[in-house]
PDB file of C-alpha atoms in Angstrom:
ATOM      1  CA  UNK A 661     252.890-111.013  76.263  1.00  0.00           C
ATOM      2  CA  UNK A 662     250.306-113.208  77.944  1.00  0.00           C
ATOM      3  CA  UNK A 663     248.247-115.236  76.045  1.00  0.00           C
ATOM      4  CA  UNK A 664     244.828-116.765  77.805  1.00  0.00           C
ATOM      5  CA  UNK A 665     244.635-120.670  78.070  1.00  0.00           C
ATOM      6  CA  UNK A 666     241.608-122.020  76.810  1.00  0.00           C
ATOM      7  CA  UNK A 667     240.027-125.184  78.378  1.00  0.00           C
ATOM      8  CA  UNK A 668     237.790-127.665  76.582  1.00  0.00           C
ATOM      9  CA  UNK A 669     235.839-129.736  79.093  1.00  0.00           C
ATOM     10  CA  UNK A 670     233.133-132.821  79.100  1.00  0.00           C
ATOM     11  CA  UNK A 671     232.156-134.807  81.564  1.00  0.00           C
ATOM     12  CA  UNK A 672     229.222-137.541  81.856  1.00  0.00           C
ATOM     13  CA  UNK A 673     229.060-139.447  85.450  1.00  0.00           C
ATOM     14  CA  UNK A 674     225.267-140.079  84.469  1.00  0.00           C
ATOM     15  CA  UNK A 675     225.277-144.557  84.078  1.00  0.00           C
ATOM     16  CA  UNK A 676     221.999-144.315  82.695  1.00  0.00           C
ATOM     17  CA  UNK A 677     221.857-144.846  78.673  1.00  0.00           C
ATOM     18  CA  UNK A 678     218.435-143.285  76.574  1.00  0.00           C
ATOM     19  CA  UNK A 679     218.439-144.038  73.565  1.00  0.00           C
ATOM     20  CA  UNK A 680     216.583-141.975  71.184  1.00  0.00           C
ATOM     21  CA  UNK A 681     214.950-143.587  68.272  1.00  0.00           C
ATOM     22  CA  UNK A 682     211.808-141.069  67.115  1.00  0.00           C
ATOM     23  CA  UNK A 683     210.079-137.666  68.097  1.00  0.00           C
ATOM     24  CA  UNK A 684     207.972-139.271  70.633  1.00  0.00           C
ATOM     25  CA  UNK A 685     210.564-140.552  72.769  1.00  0.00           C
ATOM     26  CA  UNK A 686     212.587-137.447  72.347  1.00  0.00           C
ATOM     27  CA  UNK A 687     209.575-135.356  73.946  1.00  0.00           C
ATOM     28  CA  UNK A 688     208.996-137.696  76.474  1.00  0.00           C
ATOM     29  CA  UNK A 689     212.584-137.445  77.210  1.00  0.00           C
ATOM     30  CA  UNK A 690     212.681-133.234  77.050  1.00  0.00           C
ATOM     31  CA  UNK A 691     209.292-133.192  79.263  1.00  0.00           C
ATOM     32  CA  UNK A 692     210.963-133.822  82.139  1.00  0.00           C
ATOM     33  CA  UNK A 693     214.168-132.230  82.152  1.00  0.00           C
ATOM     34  CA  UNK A 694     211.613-129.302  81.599  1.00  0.00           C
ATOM     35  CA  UNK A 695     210.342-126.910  84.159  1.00  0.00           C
ATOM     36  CA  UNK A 696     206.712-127.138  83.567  1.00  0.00           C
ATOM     37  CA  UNK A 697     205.599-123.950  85.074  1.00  0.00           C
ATOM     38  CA  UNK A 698     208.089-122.079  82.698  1.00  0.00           C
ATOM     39  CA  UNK A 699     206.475-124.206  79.529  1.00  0.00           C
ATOM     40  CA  UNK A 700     203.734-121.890  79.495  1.00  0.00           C
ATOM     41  CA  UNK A 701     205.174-118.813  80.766  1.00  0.00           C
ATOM     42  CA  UNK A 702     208.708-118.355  78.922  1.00  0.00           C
ATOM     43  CA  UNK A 703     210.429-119.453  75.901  1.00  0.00           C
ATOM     44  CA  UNK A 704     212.825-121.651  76.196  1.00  0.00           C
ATOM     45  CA  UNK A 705     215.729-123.465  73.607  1.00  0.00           C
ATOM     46  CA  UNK A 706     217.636-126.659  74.820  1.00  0.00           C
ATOM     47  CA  UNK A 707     219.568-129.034  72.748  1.00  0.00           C
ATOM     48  CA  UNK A 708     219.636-132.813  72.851  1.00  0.00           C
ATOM     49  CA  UNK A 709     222.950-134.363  72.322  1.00  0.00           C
ATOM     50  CA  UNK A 710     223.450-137.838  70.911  1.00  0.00           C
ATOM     51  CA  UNK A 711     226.741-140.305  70.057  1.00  0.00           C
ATOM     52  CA  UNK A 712     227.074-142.411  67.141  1.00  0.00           C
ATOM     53  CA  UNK A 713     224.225-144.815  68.505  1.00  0.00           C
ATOM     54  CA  UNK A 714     221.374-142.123  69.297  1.00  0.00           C
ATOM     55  CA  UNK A 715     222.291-142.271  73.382  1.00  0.00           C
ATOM     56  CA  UNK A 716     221.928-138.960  74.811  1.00  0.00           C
ATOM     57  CA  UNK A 717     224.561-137.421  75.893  1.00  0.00           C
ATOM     58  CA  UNK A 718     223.422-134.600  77.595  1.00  0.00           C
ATOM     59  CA  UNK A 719     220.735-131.734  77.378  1.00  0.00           C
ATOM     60  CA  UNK A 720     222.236-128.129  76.982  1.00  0.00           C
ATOM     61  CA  UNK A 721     220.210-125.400  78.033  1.00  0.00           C
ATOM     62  CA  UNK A 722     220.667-122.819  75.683  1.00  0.00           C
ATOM     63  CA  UNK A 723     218.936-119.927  76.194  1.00  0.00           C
ATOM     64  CA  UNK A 724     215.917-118.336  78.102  1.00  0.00           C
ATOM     65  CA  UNK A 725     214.184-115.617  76.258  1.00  0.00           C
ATOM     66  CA  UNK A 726     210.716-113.735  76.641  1.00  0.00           C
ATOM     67  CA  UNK A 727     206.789-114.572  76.318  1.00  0.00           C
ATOM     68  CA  UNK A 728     207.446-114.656  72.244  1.00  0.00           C
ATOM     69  CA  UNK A 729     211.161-115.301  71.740  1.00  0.00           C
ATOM     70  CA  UNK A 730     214.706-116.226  72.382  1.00  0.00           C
ATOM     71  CA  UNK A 731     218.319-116.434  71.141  1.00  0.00           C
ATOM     72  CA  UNK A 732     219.631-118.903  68.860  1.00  0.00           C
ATOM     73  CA  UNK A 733     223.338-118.618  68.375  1.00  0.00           C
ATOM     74  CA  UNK A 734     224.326-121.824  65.896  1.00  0.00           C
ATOM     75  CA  UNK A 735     227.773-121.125  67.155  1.00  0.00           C
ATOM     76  CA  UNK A 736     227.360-121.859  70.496  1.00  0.00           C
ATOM     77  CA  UNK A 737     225.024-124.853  69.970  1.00  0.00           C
ATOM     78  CA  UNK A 738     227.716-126.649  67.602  1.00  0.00           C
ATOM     79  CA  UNK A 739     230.531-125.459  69.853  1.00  0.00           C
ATOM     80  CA  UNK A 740     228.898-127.705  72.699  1.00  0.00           C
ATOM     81  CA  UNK A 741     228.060-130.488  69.959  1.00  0.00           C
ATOM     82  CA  UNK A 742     231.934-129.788  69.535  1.00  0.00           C
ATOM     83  CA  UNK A 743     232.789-130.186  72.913  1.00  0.00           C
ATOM     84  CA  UNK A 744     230.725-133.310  74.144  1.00  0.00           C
ATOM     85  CA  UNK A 745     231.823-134.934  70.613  1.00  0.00           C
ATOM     86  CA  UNK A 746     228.286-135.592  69.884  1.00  0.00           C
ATOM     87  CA  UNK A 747     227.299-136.917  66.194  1.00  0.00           C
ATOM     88  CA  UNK A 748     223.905-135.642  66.404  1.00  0.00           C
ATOM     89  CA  UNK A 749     221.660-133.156  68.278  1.00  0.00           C
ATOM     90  CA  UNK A 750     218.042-132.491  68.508  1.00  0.00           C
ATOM     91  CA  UNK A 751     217.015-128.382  68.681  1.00  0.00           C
ATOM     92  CA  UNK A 752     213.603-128.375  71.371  1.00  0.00           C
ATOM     93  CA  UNK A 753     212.040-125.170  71.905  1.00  0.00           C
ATOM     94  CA  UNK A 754     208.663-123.975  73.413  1.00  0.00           C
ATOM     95  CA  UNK A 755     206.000-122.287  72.454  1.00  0.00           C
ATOM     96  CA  UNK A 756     204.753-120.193  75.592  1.00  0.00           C
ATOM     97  CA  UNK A 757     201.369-119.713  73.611  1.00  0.00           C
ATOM     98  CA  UNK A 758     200.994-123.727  73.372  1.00  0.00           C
ATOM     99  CA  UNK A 759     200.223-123.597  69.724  1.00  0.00           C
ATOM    100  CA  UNK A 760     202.386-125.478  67.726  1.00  0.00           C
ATOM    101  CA  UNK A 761     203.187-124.510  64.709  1.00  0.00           C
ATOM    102  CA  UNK A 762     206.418-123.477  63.694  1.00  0.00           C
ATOM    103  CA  UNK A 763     206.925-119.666  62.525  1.00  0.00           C
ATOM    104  CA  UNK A 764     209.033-118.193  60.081  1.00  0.00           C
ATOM    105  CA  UNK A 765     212.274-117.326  62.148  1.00  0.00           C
ATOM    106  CA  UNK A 766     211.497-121.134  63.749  1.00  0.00           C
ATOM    107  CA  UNK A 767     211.818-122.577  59.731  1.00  0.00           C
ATOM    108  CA  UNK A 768     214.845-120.331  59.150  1.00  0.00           C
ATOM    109  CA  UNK A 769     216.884-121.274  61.580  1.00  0.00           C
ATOM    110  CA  UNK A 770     216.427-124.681  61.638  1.00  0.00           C
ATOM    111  CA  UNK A 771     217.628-124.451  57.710  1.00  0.00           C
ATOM    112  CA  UNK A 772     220.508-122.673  58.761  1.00  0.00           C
ATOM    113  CA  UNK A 773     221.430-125.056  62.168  1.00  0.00           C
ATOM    114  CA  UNK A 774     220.726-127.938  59.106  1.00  0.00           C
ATOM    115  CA  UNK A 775     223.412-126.272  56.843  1.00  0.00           C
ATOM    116  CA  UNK A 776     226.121-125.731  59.748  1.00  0.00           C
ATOM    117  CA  UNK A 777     225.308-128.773  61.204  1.00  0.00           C
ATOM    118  CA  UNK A 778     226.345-130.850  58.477  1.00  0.00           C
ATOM    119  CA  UNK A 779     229.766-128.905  57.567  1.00  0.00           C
ATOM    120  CA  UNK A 780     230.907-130.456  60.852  1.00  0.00           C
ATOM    121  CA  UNK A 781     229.262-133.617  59.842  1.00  0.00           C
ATOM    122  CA  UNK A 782     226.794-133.157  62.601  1.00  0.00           C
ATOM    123  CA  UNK A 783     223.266-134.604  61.711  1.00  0.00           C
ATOM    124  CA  UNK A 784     220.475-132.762  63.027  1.00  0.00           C
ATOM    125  CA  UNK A 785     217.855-135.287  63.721  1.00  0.00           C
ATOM    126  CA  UNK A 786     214.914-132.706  64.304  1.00  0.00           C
ATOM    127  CA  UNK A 787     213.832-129.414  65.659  1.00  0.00           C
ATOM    128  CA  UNK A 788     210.990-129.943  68.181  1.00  0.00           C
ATOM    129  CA  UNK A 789     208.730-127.252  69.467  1.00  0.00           C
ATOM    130  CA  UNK A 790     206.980-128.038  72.244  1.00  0.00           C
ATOM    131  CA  UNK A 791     203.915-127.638  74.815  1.00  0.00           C
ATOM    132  CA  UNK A 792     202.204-129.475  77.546  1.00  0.00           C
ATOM    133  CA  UNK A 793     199.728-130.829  75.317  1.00  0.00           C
ATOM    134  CA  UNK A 794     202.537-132.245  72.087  1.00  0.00           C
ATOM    135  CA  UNK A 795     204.872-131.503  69.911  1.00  0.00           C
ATOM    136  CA  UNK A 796     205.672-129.998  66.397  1.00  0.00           C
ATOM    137  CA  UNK A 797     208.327-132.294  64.718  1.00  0.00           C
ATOM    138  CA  UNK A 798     210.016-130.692  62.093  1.00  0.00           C
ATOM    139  CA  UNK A 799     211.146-133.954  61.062  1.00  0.00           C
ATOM    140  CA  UNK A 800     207.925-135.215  60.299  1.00  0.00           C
ATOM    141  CA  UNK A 801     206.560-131.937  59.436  1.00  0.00           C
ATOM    142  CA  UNK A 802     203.692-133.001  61.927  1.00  0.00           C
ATOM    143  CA  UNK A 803     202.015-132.014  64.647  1.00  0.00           C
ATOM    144  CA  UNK A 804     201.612-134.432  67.491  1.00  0.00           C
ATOM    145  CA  UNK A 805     198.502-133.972  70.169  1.00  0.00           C
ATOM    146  CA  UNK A 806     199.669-136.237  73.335  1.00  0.00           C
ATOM    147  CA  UNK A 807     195.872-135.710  74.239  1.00  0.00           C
ATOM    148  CA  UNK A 808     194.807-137.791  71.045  1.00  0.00           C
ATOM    149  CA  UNK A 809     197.489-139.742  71.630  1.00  0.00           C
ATOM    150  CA  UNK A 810     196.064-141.034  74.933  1.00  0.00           C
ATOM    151  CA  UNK A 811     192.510-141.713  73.292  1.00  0.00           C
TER     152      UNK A 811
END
């Protein structure tokens, strides 16, 4: 009887170190590992990972959905936190609409990524949604206008 071989892989050949310290920097960093003409268009869910010390790791691109929605499998998200042994991650979806406020399946599953997450002693630092405009932090349970912010 043959049994399939499973393969666990990471690899990071990127010598550049961000380090992640707040919301603001996260967007920033998100923004452009972002196809802007999809920001408005598509949702979208990627996940910031982070070591010990809040350096990303990497940004996994989870999932591509519709004008309104997308999949969010927790399994696969902490099976890649798995993988790249990452101690934290940041959930960043978009809002297609640009309005930024977080709906009910957007507060439920960031409970339940919060609850698995921390079973593998995984933090979750925050769940951003995002436009071209700012950001929703669900950390700081604020919204944050990068139009003001220029002001």
């Amino acid at each position: 009887m043959e049994v399939a071989e499973i393969k666990v892989s990471y690899s990071n050949t990127n010598s550049e170190k961000v380090k992640v310290t707040n919301s603001q920097i996260a967007y920033d960093v998100i923004l452009k590992h972002w196809d802007l003409n999809i920001l408005e268009f598509q949702e979208e869910v990627k996940v910031m990972l982070f070591n010990r010390a809040n350096i990303l790791l990497g940004i996994y691109e989870m999932s591509k959905g519709g004008i309104s929605g997308t999949v969010v499998d927790i399994r696969i998200i902490l099976s890649v936190a798995l993988k790249c042994n990452s101690s934290s991650i940041i959930l960043v979806h978009n809002h297609p609409s640009g309005r930024l406020v977080p709906s009910e399946p957007d507060k439920a599953i960031t409970k339940r990524l919060k609850e698995a997450c921390s079973i593998l002693d995984i933090e979750l630092l925050d769940h951003l949604i995002i436009s071209r405009d700012g950001f929703y932090s669900f950390d700081k349970d604020k919204v944050f206008n990068t139009n003001l912010l220029e002001l």
